[in-house]
Amino acid sequence: MSLEPIREAFAMYYKSYSSLIFVPEIEKREFMFIDFQGTVKRHMTIKSIEELRSKLERETPLHSYYSVALYENPSAKDMSSKGIESAELLFDIDADLLEVSCRKEHDHWRCENCGRRGMWPPPEECPDCGSKRIRSFKWICPICLEAAKREAFRLMDFLSSDIGIDQEHVLIAYTGNRGYHIRVREKRAMSLDKVSRREIADLISGTDLAAVTFVESGGGVSIPRVGEGGWRGRFSNLLLSILEGNPPSWVDHKTADYLRSIPGIEEALLKGKKLHNIGSKAIRVLRKLVIKMGEEEGVKIDVEVTSDPHRFTRIPNSLHGKSGLRAVTLTPLELDSFEPLAMATGLKGRSIKVKITEPVPEFELGGSTFGPFDAGIEIRLPIDAAAFIILKDRGIPI
Amino acid sequence: MDISRYPFSKEAAELVEEEGYNLEDLAYHPDLLKARERALRRLFSSIEGKLDLSIDEVRPMNDVYAFIISRIIVERIGDKFLRNRFAEHEVKRFLKLSEGEYLPNLVKLAERSFKIEVRILDGNMVAVPYDKYLELARGLGGDKWRLVNRDIRGGEVIVSEREFRRLLAEAIRMRVLRPSHIQGELPKPLEDMAQVVRNLLEAKKKSIPKKRRIGKLAPCMSELIRRISDGENIPHAARFALAAYLLKIGWDKRKVVDIFRSLPDFKEKIATYQVEQIARKGYLPPNCLKLRSIGICVGECGVNNPLSYGRRKAKK
């Protein structure tokens, strides 16, 4: 299949809008392009914005990235000789990691062997022929993008309350597809190494909460006090909300009633007193609640991304090769009213004819509504909608 | 500031500068004879895993010079095992001698000597900037030091006075482990001292049973064994993982205990008890996800648990 019409549209975009492309501290970044044949070019250095703009125009990559790290020698071939100076602390929020109901409406799978299709989630093996060659087809819609946006705001709350990072040190970018990249540019955060970044990632995501350190037994049982910070503070607030009768929805009534019956729990929370003679069941229930809290209330970030200072992020206003949408840099205020499918379109030009190869749900793009389309039909579409369908592997240009 | 307790402090360094002794003086000056003796004692204690808590009440600067001479000799010998043992000695010495220290003094020590700016809160709690906390706490084992389990507010980790001393001790360890710029041969008396220390060091190393060939072990586990045999003080979680791993792949309990003998704080009784407990309960080593999160994983070997690494290798 030739993606030539899409590549032409990408080229036209970079020709018309290259003035929108920018990268801070460009000479210290490593660049990575993936072209329309899937060839990856890494370890590139680019000296100026002008050079970057003309390179994008000339090479028209399908995906274009730059490193969140600043290097002494960005073009060195191995990581250890690059000489990392600092790196923005990167958080990746992806609708994939969120439990969104819309996936059942718009993501589907197809058996590569017999052609059977079904809605998300994909089975391990095809129920018809037993083949394990199952291919998933993902989509995006305002519902999952809104969930990703909410998660981004939750992340910023955590960053502020726990790590003391103000919004002025935070950059938000819509990736152009399923989520957001949040980057922290505060000096201390930028100089954290890999091990420290992992600790931050675990903190934000509530990974590996050790319940025994929250509910400590030995000469009575101590629990975190109201007023503490981090997950300890969240736990004491959670218990307080249970005592006050307005717990979050994930706490079941039985657990809530039981916790309210633990003698002295309010005193423990408010005054830091130890709990005495509460029995092993109470300890068990409290500890279970700690773990559940981490699962329910941790921010759903990709911890591997945050832990790695050598990661890439998309060049602002470059195009995403799985949607044709722009990567858009936003302030927190702009994020609030940002609607990716309406506002991140960028491809212009003549319409093209598309053969639909996988069912396409109804969708809105750049203010117009398209679809639904059944597999097999041929239709002429504006370039942005055509690119969207084609790059999501649900159609081919003809 | 009591400089004999805190010979690594900025105050001590300033006094040394004021007195103006140079390397030759450290080696020959008759006024520093006692300091040289104390240095030797300090190094012997380090190698033997004992703790030299003696303080020169009459001339506290002797303790400062003893520390400096010890460091010079450790650097001269350039042996990892010795360096780690010496660092552990200084950590333990600080923890013991700083007990009951007036908290504002410790805060001053952190600020002046280690550039760690902290605040004292009500109830003798200390607020430590998160980046410094992460740097210092990583050497400490146990879930309670992990950031996710801490009281952290607006970029500050709240620790108790006791925990604060523990963190300071790690700063001391890092300083002692950092190579200094002393190079080349030392004046003769110091070279002679270094030779004495070398001899004792070799004798000590010989008394520790040779490790088994570690070729077929999972890379993260060989790395732990290597670090231990270099005398590094590895966290509790890492010790547990290694013991559980070695037992599961069929090592004899006694051999497992032997591996831990090079640890600076090795105690035969405790180690034997712990290893026996792990064997009796049949604990499995943590999976790779957990090992990665506690900084033990050394690379992608494509398994989910270090145990499967052994199995995969064995099949080939």
XYZ file of C-alpha atoms in Angstrom:
714
model
C 0.000 0.000 0.000
C 1.368 3.412 -0.902
C 0.957 6.194 1.580
C 2.131 8.673 -1.031
C -0.963 10.937 -0.928
C -0.594 11.184 2.844
C 3.119 11.900 2.559
C 2.343 14.670 0.074
C -0.171 16.171 2.482
C 2.403 16.001 5.305
C 4.935 17.721 3.012
C 2.482 20.449 2.131
C 1.733 20.970 5.822
C 5.409 21.360 6.704
C 5.873 23.760 3.769
C 2.945 25.967 4.797
C 3.241 25.872 8.545
C 6.949 25.462 9.218
C 6.922 28.754 11.140
C 4.917 26.974 13.862
C 7.724 24.474 14.487
C 9.988 25.208 17.438
C 12.150 23.313 19.916
C 13.778 24.954 22.945
C 17.568 24.559 23.408
C 17.644 22.862 20.060
C 21.411 22.350 19.723
C 21.564 20.123 22.814
C 18.755 17.767 21.778
C 18.871 14.454 20.035
C 16.374 14.150 17.181
C 14.670 11.074 15.851
C 12.630 10.742 12.653
C 10.680 7.758 11.415
C 9.924 7.969 7.713
C 6.984 6.609 5.731
C 8.871 3.373 5.062
C 9.324 2.855 8.789
C 13.057 3.601 8.791
C 14.232 5.069 12.074
C 16.873 7.803 12.042
C 18.350 8.487 15.464
C 21.234 10.382 17.022
C 20.641 13.409 14.827
C 21.690 16.883 15.894
C 20.091 19.972 14.526
C 21.766 23.309 15.071
C 18.956 25.790 14.523
C 15.202 26.129 14.188
C 15.682 27.037 10.509
C 17.605 23.814 9.917
C 14.884 21.820 11.679
C 12.133 23.478 9.646
C 13.813 22.858 6.327
C 14.654 19.289 7.327
C 11.011 18.592 8.096
C 9.984 20.102 4.771
C 12.591 18.131 2.878
C 12.388 14.772 4.616
C 8.697 14.825 5.645
C 8.896 12.208 8.394
C 5.873 10.208 9.500
C 6.897 10.771 13.150
C 9.325 13.374 14.443
C 10.717 13.537 17.954
C 13.318 15.254 20.076
C 14.891 14.199 23.348
C 13.657 15.540 26.665
C 17.337 15.392 27.665
C 19.934 18.048 26.986
C 23.230 16.493 25.927
C 26.769 17.740 25.512
C 27.075 15.599 22.434
C 23.577 14.643 21.195
C 24.800 12.847 18.079
C 26.976 10.314 19.930
C 25.871 6.798 19.017
C 25.721 5.311 22.490
C 23.981 6.764 25.499
C 27.010 6.896 27.754
C 28.996 9.133 25.401
C 26.191 11.613 24.890
C 26.998 13.295 28.206
C 23.574 14.026 29.658
C 23.423 17.483 31.278
C 19.820 17.396 32.425
C 16.466 16.164 31.252
C 12.919 17.354 31.588
C 10.879 15.059 33.807
C 8.429 13.471 31.413
C 4.998 11.998 32.113
C 3.048 10.115 29.497
C -0.698 9.945 29.816
C -2.315 7.664 27.311
C -5.986 6.784 26.963
C -4.791 3.179 26.565
C -3.970 3.031 30.266
C -7.359 4.374 31.340
C -10.471 2.351 31.793
C -12.746 4.053 29.337
C -16.049 2.539 28.276
C -15.872 3.976 24.757
C -13.229 1.428 23.752
C -15.974 -1.154 23.448
C -17.662 1.139 20.943
C -14.732 2.025 18.730
C -11.821 -0.425 19.161
C -12.049 -3.792 17.478
C -9.919 -6.772 16.547
C -9.587 -9.001 13.532
C -8.255 -12.498 13.197
C -5.472 -12.393 10.611
C -6.150 -16.041 9.775
C -9.935 -16.310 9.237
C -10.952 -12.649 9.170
C -13.370 -12.815 12.096
C -13.889 -9.493 13.802
C -15.072 -8.508 17.285
C -15.216 -5.510 19.532
C -12.577 -4.677 22.187
C -11.097 -6.414 24.217
C -9.327 -8.804 21.861
C -9.308 -12.515 22.770
C -6.061 -14.443 23.264
C -7.014 -16.621 20.324
C -9.683 -16.478 17.672
C -12.934 -18.148 18.891
C -13.564 -19.433 15.337
C -10.260 -20.810 14.131
C -8.086 -20.720 17.288
C -5.386 -18.640 15.631
C -3.356 -16.368 17.879
C -2.724 -13.878 15.089
C -5.128 -11.287 16.428
C -4.715 -7.714 15.294
C -6.168 -4.772 17.253
C -7.545 -1.623 15.669
C -7.637 1.363 17.974
C -9.542 4.574 17.590
C -9.912 7.823 19.514
C -13.008 9.782 20.427
C -13.898 12.795 22.577
C -14.718 10.496 25.518
C -11.311 8.836 25.836
C -9.499 12.073 25.073
C -11.498 13.806 27.787
C -10.514 11.045 30.243
C -6.853 11.578 29.314
C -7.276 15.312 29.885
C -8.792 14.714 33.341
C -5.854 12.466 34.181
C -3.453 15.203 33.071
C -5.090 17.609 35.503
C -4.869 15.022 38.281
C -1.185 14.612 37.505
C -0.632 18.355 37.832
C -2.403 18.322 41.204
C -0.067 15.556 42.419
C 2.979 17.381 41.110
C 1.990 20.476 42.997
C 0.842 18.938 46.287
C 3.573 16.311 46.635
C 6.606 17.598 44.774
C 5.869 21.308 44.974
C 6.013 21.892 41.238
C 4.042 24.941 40.137
C 2.248 25.163 36.835
C 4.765 27.706 35.564
C 7.336 24.906 35.433
C 5.052 22.524 33.585
C 4.663 22.132 29.829
C 1.674 20.296 28.466
C 1.532 18.836 24.999
C -1.222 16.962 23.224
C 0.707 14.161 21.501
C -1.445 14.216 18.394
C -3.045 10.865 19.147
C -4.254 9.226 22.342
C -2.968 11.446 25.120
C -0.710 14.024 26.627
C 2.935 14.518 27.477
C 3.506 16.575 30.599
C 7.050 17.831 31.080
C 8.510 19.399 34.187
C 11.228 21.954 33.565
C 12.021 22.821 37.170
C 15.766 22.761 37.854
C 15.800 20.143 40.623
C 13.487 17.818 38.725
C 15.592 18.143 35.583
C 18.717 16.911 37.305
C 17.171 13.732 38.750
C 18.789 10.499 37.634
C 17.072 7.302 36.572
C 16.669 5.839 40.052
C 15.150 9.038 41.433
C 12.833 9.334 38.440
C 11.552 5.839 39.134
C 10.800 6.877 42.694
C 8.836 9.887 41.426
C 6.976 7.703 38.920
C 6.028 5.242 41.659
C 4.934 8.103 43.901
C 2.680 9.665 41.272
C 1.189 6.345 40.195
C 0.832 4.962 43.727
C 2.895 1.911 42.741
C 4.284 -0.362 45.452
C 2.578 1.251 48.422
C 3.851 -0.745 51.388
C 0.788 -1.142 53.590
C 2.848 -2.188 56.609
C 4.496 1.225 56.689
C 1.078 2.907 56.721
C -0.497 0.654 59.315
C 2.342 -0.130 61.673
C 1.849 -2.531 64.521
C 4.071 -2.807 67.555
C 2.982 -1.471 70.955
C -0.362 -0.507 69.450
C -1.106 0.343 65.846
C -0.182 3.667 64.313
C -1.721 5.113 61.177
C -0.964 8.333 59.259
C -2.325 11.558 60.743
C -4.471 14.096 59.003
C -2.133 16.815 57.741
C 0.582 14.489 56.498
C 1.438 14.672 52.811
C 1.783 12.212 49.963
C -0.054 8.896 50.077
C 0.048 8.912 53.866
C -1.985 12.107 53.799
C -4.302 10.718 51.157
C -4.865 7.662 53.330
C -5.730 9.673 56.447
C -8.084 11.867 54.403
C -9.665 8.763 52.939
C -10.303 7.332 56.404
C -11.687 10.668 57.537
C -14.067 10.780 54.576
C -15.242 7.300 55.526
C -15.817 8.348 59.139
C -17.717 11.413 57.966
C -19.931 9.249 55.788
C -18.845 10.410 52.323
C -16.263 7.923 51.083
C -15.313 7.655 47.399
C -17.454 5.284 45.372
C -14.833 2.502 45.231
C -15.075 1.905 49.010
C -17.846 -0.617 49.615
C -20.413 -0.144 52.399
C -19.300 -3.171 54.363
C -15.707 -1.978 54.557
C -16.809 1.563 55.405
C -19.096 0.366 58.215
C -16.399 -1.870 59.596
C -13.784 0.904 59.584
C -16.169 3.250 61.399
C -16.486 0.677 64.149
C -12.755 0.579 64.942
C -12.415 2.141 68.388
C -10.257 5.254 68.636
C -9.755 5.655 64.896
C -10.807 9.306 64.822
C -8.402 10.197 67.653
C -5.661 8.351 65.830
C -6.298 10.331 62.672
C -6.641 13.725 64.277
C -4.261 13.508 67.206
C -1.784 10.861 66.142
C -2.697 8.516 68.991
C -2.034 4.815 68.629
C -4.870 2.345 68.237
C -4.988 -0.313 70.929
C -6.547 -3.764 70.982
C -8.150 -3.422 67.590
C -7.435 -6.987 66.534
C -5.803 -8.473 63.492
C -8.874 -8.145 61.262
C -8.837 -4.366 61.627
C -5.161 -4.273 60.667
C -5.879 -6.473 57.668
C -8.782 -4.326 56.479
C -6.799 -1.113 56.905
C -3.827 -2.486 54.991
C -6.043 -3.785 52.218
C -7.515 -0.321 51.909
C -4.021 1.165 51.456
C -3.347 -1.077 48.460
C -6.778 -0.489 46.965
C -6.294 3.266 47.355
C -3.075 3.119 45.322
C -4.806 1.182 42.545
C -7.845 3.454 42.461
C -6.302 6.842 42.992
C -2.817 6.598 41.499
C -2.371 8.678 38.375
C -2.306 6.369 35.368
C 1.066 7.230 33.865
C 3.474 5.041 31.985
C 6.118 4.602 34.703
C 8.748 3.376 32.244
C 8.565 6.667 30.352
C 8.997 8.789 33.470
C 11.876 6.656 34.733
C 13.938 7.076 31.594
C 15.713 10.411 31.058
C 16.598 9.412 27.484
C 13.021 9.457 26.183
C 11.679 11.452 23.268
C 8.696 13.717 22.916
C 7.097 15.008 19.734
C 8.269 18.179 18.093
C 5.624 20.840 18.786
C 3.274 21.266 15.840
C 4.729 18.260 14.051
C 2.259 15.688 12.751
C 1.457 12.380 14.419
C 1.903 9.447 12.087
C -0.996 7.513 13.543
C -3.595 10.266 13.121
C -2.271 13.126 11.004
C -3.112 15.435 13.905
C -0.711 18.046 15.238
C 1.230 17.761 18.494
C 0.006 20.876 20.289
C 1.690 22.682 23.177
C -0.771 24.021 25.731
C -0.915 26.007 28.955
C -3.046 24.543 31.770
C -5.719 27.152 30.985
C -5.735 26.196 27.308
C -5.860 22.512 28.183
C -9.142 23.065 30.006
C -10.974 24.019 26.831
C -8.878 22.009 24.383
C -10.713 19.622 22.074
C -8.114 17.673 20.108
C -10.329 16.354 17.353
C -11.654 19.818 16.644
C -8.527 21.862 17.228
C -5.472 19.740 16.387
C -6.176 19.157 12.701
C -3.579 20.550 10.373
C -3.605 18.727 7.032
C -4.944 20.758 4.126
C -5.285 20.126 0.427
C -7.362 18.229 -2.074
C -9.660 15.452 -1.039
C -8.694 11.874 -1.835
C -10.479 8.618 -2.450
C -10.224 5.983 0.271
C -11.106 2.302 0.282
C -12.370 1.375 3.739
C -10.731 -1.873 4.902
C -11.972 -1.977 8.508
C -15.262 -0.617 9.876
C -15.026 3.070 10.807
C -17.306 4.493 13.510
C -18.937 7.885 13.160
C -16.445 10.580 14.081
C -15.959 14.310 14.146
C -12.840 15.972 12.842
C -12.131 19.669 12.469
C -15.780 20.488 12.995
C -17.246 18.073 10.394
C -18.865 14.715 10.989
C -17.885 11.598 9.026
C -18.964 7.982 8.911
C -19.866 5.455 9.977
C -18.351 3.510 7.051
C -18.526 -0.210 6.446
C -15.534 -2.188 5.318
C -15.328 -2.493 1.558
C -16.808 0.816 0.498
C -14.913 3.463 -1.451
C -15.401 7.106 -0.638
C -13.883 10.503 -1.383
C -12.942 12.381 1.791
C -11.191 15.611 2.791
C -7.478 14.970 3.332
C -7.542 15.228 7.157
C -10.380 12.699 7.541
C -8.833 10.429 4.903
C -5.440 10.543 6.619
C -7.062 9.842 9.970
C -8.745 6.674 8.663
C -5.708 5.518 6.696
C -3.181 6.126 9.484
C -5.439 4.240 11.859
C -5.129 1.289 9.475
C -8.808 1.269 8.576
C -8.466 2.286 4.988
C -6.136 2.650 2.011
C -5.757 5.428 -0.535
C -6.850 4.530 -4.072
C 30.382 21.955 66.539
C 32.281 19.063 68.057
C 34.914 18.433 65.408
C 36.233 15.179 66.833
C 32.780 13.658 66.362
C 32.381 15.226 62.936
C 35.869 15.222 61.354
C 34.325 15.354 57.853
C 32.627 18.692 58.573
C 33.378 22.011 56.983
C 34.384 23.397 60.389
C 37.015 20.689 60.725
C 38.306 21.396 57.225
C 38.549 25.104 58.027
C 40.555 24.420 61.178
C 42.881 22.133 59.263
C 43.481 24.890 56.765
C 44.133 27.346 59.569
C 46.728 25.090 61.199
C 48.406 24.749 57.836
C 49.871 21.234 58.061
C 50.767 19.792 54.670
C 51.147 16.185 53.518
C 54.766 16.050 54.745
C 53.627 17.264 58.156
C 50.937 14.610 58.298
C 53.704 12.068 57.760
C 56.507 13.442 59.895
C 55.354 16.140 62.327
C 55.900 14.964 65.920
C 52.717 16.769 67.056
C 50.721 14.468 64.818
C 52.179 11.219 66.119
C 49.006 10.501 68.067
C 46.852 11.288 65.058
C 48.819 8.759 62.990
C 48.334 6.116 65.668
C 44.647 6.852 65.819
C 44.417 6.630 62.034
C 45.900 3.164 62.091
C 43.508 2.104 64.814
C 40.607 3.470 62.822
C 41.619 1.511 59.739
C 42.151 -1.694 61.698
C 38.685 -1.326 63.204
C 37.226 -0.709 59.743
C 38.811 -3.844 58.300
C 37.763 -5.983 61.237
C 34.210 -4.600 61.121
C 34.551 -3.148 64.618
C 33.761 0.351 65.744
C 36.402 2.738 67.114
C 34.484 5.293 69.132
C 37.411 6.723 71.055
C 37.671 10.481 71.092
C 40.688 12.585 71.918
C 39.280 14.841 74.611
C 42.572 16.732 75.064
C 43.242 17.579 71.470
C 40.132 17.064 69.303
C 42.091 17.968 66.176
C 43.850 14.618 66.510
C 40.595 12.958 65.531
C 40.281 15.211 62.530
C 43.819 14.413 61.385
C 43.292 10.741 62.100
C 40.299 10.860 59.751
C 42.277 12.698 57.097
C 45.262 10.352 57.312
C 42.947 7.339 57.194
C 41.345 8.654 54.034
C 44.700 9.319 52.419
C 45.790 5.762 53.144
C 42.510 4.302 51.898
C 42.932 6.254 48.679
C 46.555 5.224 48.356
C 45.683 1.551 48.669
C 42.809 2.056 46.253
C 40.989 -1.122 47.257
C 37.186 -1.094 46.934
C 36.677 -3.499 49.784
C 38.726 -1.283 52.113
C 37.023 1.884 50.940
C 33.585 0.413 51.578
C 34.570 -0.892 54.995
C 36.051 2.460 55.955
C 32.904 4.268 54.761
C 30.746 1.896 56.789
C 32.944 2.540 59.819
C 32.530 6.294 59.506
C 28.770 5.911 59.021
C 28.421 3.803 62.173
C 30.730 6.105 64.112
C 28.672 9.136 63.167
C 25.378 7.435 64.012
C 26.674 6.507 67.441
C 28.423 9.787 68.265
C 25.596 11.997 67.013
C 23.036 10.360 69.298
C 21.352 13.051 71.373
C 22.948 15.847 69.372
C 21.038 19.143 69.497
C 18.936 19.095 66.323
C 19.827 22.628 65.115
C 23.479 21.545 65.201
C 22.740 18.669 62.873
C 20.816 21.002 60.594
C 23.817 23.310 60.516
C 26.079 20.366 59.762
C 23.856 19.380 56.835
C 23.834 22.893 55.456
C 27.456 23.825 55.912
C 29.141 20.526 55.207
C 26.817 18.922 52.684
C 24.864 21.839 51.191
C 21.597 20.211 52.225
C 19.139 22.926 53.221
C 16.510 21.561 55.581
C 13.889 22.983 57.940
C 12.984 21.935 61.456
C 9.260 21.453 62.000
C 7.232 21.018 65.183
C 7.925 17.896 67.166
C 11.554 17.559 66.087
C 10.651 16.622 62.553
C 12.845 17.695 59.672
C 11.767 18.707 56.159
C 14.289 17.559 53.532
C 14.126 18.673 49.870
C 12.904 15.729 47.790
C 15.844 15.655 45.398
C 18.391 15.463 48.229
C 16.221 12.924 50.010
C 16.167 10.669 46.949
C 19.922 10.891 46.589
C 20.558 9.960 50.212
C 17.782 7.437 50.845
C 18.595 5.173 47.904
C 21.354 3.445 49.810
C 18.951 2.605 52.603
C 16.965 -0.569 52.391
C 13.368 -1.076 53.367
C 10.004 0.111 52.135
C 9.756 2.883 54.664
C 12.408 4.877 52.806
C 10.647 4.716 49.473
C 9.150 8.020 48.410
C 5.729 6.499 47.779
C 5.444 5.581 51.471
C 6.643 8.927 52.842
C 4.991 12.005 54.215
C 5.901 14.382 51.381
C 4.492 17.898 51.094
C 5.221 20.477 48.443
C 8.609 19.019 47.572
C 9.790 18.305 51.103
C 10.024 14.874 52.681
C 9.250 14.916 56.388
C 11.581 12.726 58.472
C 12.142 12.165 62.172
C 15.294 13.312 63.910
C 16.580 9.757 63.898
C 15.864 9.318 60.202
C 17.541 12.629 59.507
C 20.733 11.355 61.149
C 20.477 8.223 59.029
C 20.288 10.368 55.895
C 23.234 12.477 57.012
C 25.187 9.292 57.586
C 24.547 8.398 53.934
C 25.907 11.798 52.899
C 29.040 10.950 54.880
C 29.266 7.567 53.186
C 29.022 9.165 49.765
C 31.740 11.654 50.660
C 34.094 8.962 51.932
C 33.438 6.846 48.840
C 34.167 9.716 46.488
C 37.770 9.365 45.293
C 40.014 12.208 46.485
C 42.728 13.788 44.402
C 45.704 12.357 46.304
C 47.956 10.721 43.715
C 51.304 9.021 43.566
C 53.572 7.869 46.358
C 53.167 9.178 49.902
C 55.948 10.252 52.256
C 57.685 7.194 53.737
C 55.961 6.990 57.153
C 52.557 7.030 55.470
C 53.685 4.466 52.890
C 54.792 2.268 55.786
C 51.403 2.660 57.424
C 49.714 1.804 54.141
C 51.785 -1.378 53.947
C 50.697 -2.438 57.421
C 47.077 -1.816 56.482
C 47.519 -3.711 53.210
C 48.854 -6.725 55.075
C 45.948 -6.778 57.452
C 43.535 -6.282 54.571
C 44.955 -9.232 52.655
C 44.788 -11.425 55.747
C 41.152 -10.415 56.265
C 40.250 -11.104 52.666
C 41.875 -14.543 52.867
C 39.780 -15.410 55.896
C 36.613 -14.807 53.844
C 35.719 -17.942 51.875
C 36.230 -17.654 48.130
C 33.046 -17.050 46.246
C 31.800 -19.688 43.857
C 32.024 -19.133 40.159
C 29.190 -16.785 39.386
C 28.996 -17.226 35.652
C 25.593 -18.834 35.318
C 23.685 -16.644 37.706
C 21.202 -14.004 36.590
C 23.190 -10.836 35.794
C 21.516 -8.797 38.541
C 22.419 -11.455 41.097
C 26.055 -11.736 39.970
C 26.213 -7.965 40.227
C 24.965 -8.127 43.827
C 27.593 -10.743 44.647
C 30.257 -8.603 43.042
C 29.160 -5.564 45.051
C 29.172 -7.546 48.275
C 32.601 -8.966 47.605
C 33.787 -5.391 47.082
C 32.631 -4.787 50.648
C 29.746 -2.559 49.599
C 26.895 -2.190 52.026
C 23.863 -3.269 50.005
C 20.269 -2.656 51.166
C 18.250 -5.216 53.027
C 15.867 -5.819 50.122
C 18.831 -6.703 47.903
C 20.218 -9.109 50.496
C 16.862 -10.803 50.748
C 16.539 -11.113 46.981
C 19.996 -12.618 46.669
C 19.575 -15.094 49.534
C 16.172 -16.240 48.272
C 17.574 -16.577 44.774
C 20.661 -18.566 45.733
C 18.670 -20.911 47.948
C 16.115 -21.526 45.227
C 18.760 -22.442 42.695
C 20.050 -24.996 45.127
C 22.918 -23.418 46.998
C 23.766 -24.798 50.389
C 22.698 -22.534 53.275
C 26.261 -22.312 54.558
C 27.539 -21.192 51.156
C 24.847 -18.537 51.009
C 25.898 -17.196 54.405
C 29.496 -17.163 53.178
C 28.558 -14.863 50.313
C 27.467 -12.246 52.836
C 30.700 -12.414 54.827
C 32.239 -9.445 53.000
C 29.391 -7.140 54.035
C 30.721 -4.365 56.242
C 28.091 -5.058 58.891
C 28.205 -8.859 58.645
C 27.124 -10.691 61.802
C 27.409 -14.461 61.571
C 24.521 -15.201 63.905
C 22.084 -12.801 62.316
C 22.975 -13.756 58.754
C 22.663 -17.467 59.522
C 19.299 -16.945 61.165
C 17.992 -14.863 58.255
C 19.186 -17.300 55.603
C 17.666 -20.195 57.530
C 14.352 -18.364 57.785
C 14.293 -17.699 54.058
C 15.138 -21.341 53.361
C 12.578 -22.667 55.829
C 9.742 -20.528 54.494
C 10.825 -21.165 50.919
C 10.571 -17.505 49.917
C 10.922 -16.741 46.225
C 13.097 -13.867 45.064
C 11.096 -10.794 43.958
C 10.173 -10.607 40.276
C 12.010 -8.384 37.822
C 9.450 -5.586 38.059
C 10.107 -5.257 41.749
C 13.863 -5.637 41.297
C 13.796 -2.902 38.718
C 11.874 -0.611 41.021
C 14.380 -1.045 43.820
C 17.281 -0.432 41.486
C 18.714 -3.938 41.376
C 18.006 -4.796 37.748
C 21.067 -4.265 35.567
C 19.576 -4.707 32.139
C 17.125 -6.450 29.933
C 17.735 -10.169 29.988
C 14.228 -10.956 28.816
C 12.930 -12.829 31.844
C 10.291 -11.955 34.415
C 12.039 -13.433 37.400
C 15.772 -13.981 37.956
C 14.989 -17.668 38.535
C 13.812 -18.124 34.969
C 17.157 -16.778 33.745
C 18.900 -19.770 35.258
C 16.331 -22.144 33.809
C 16.522 -20.652 30.358
C 20.319 -20.901 30.398
C 20.166 -24.470 31.650
C 17.876 -25.544 28.807
C 20.303 -24.323 26.160
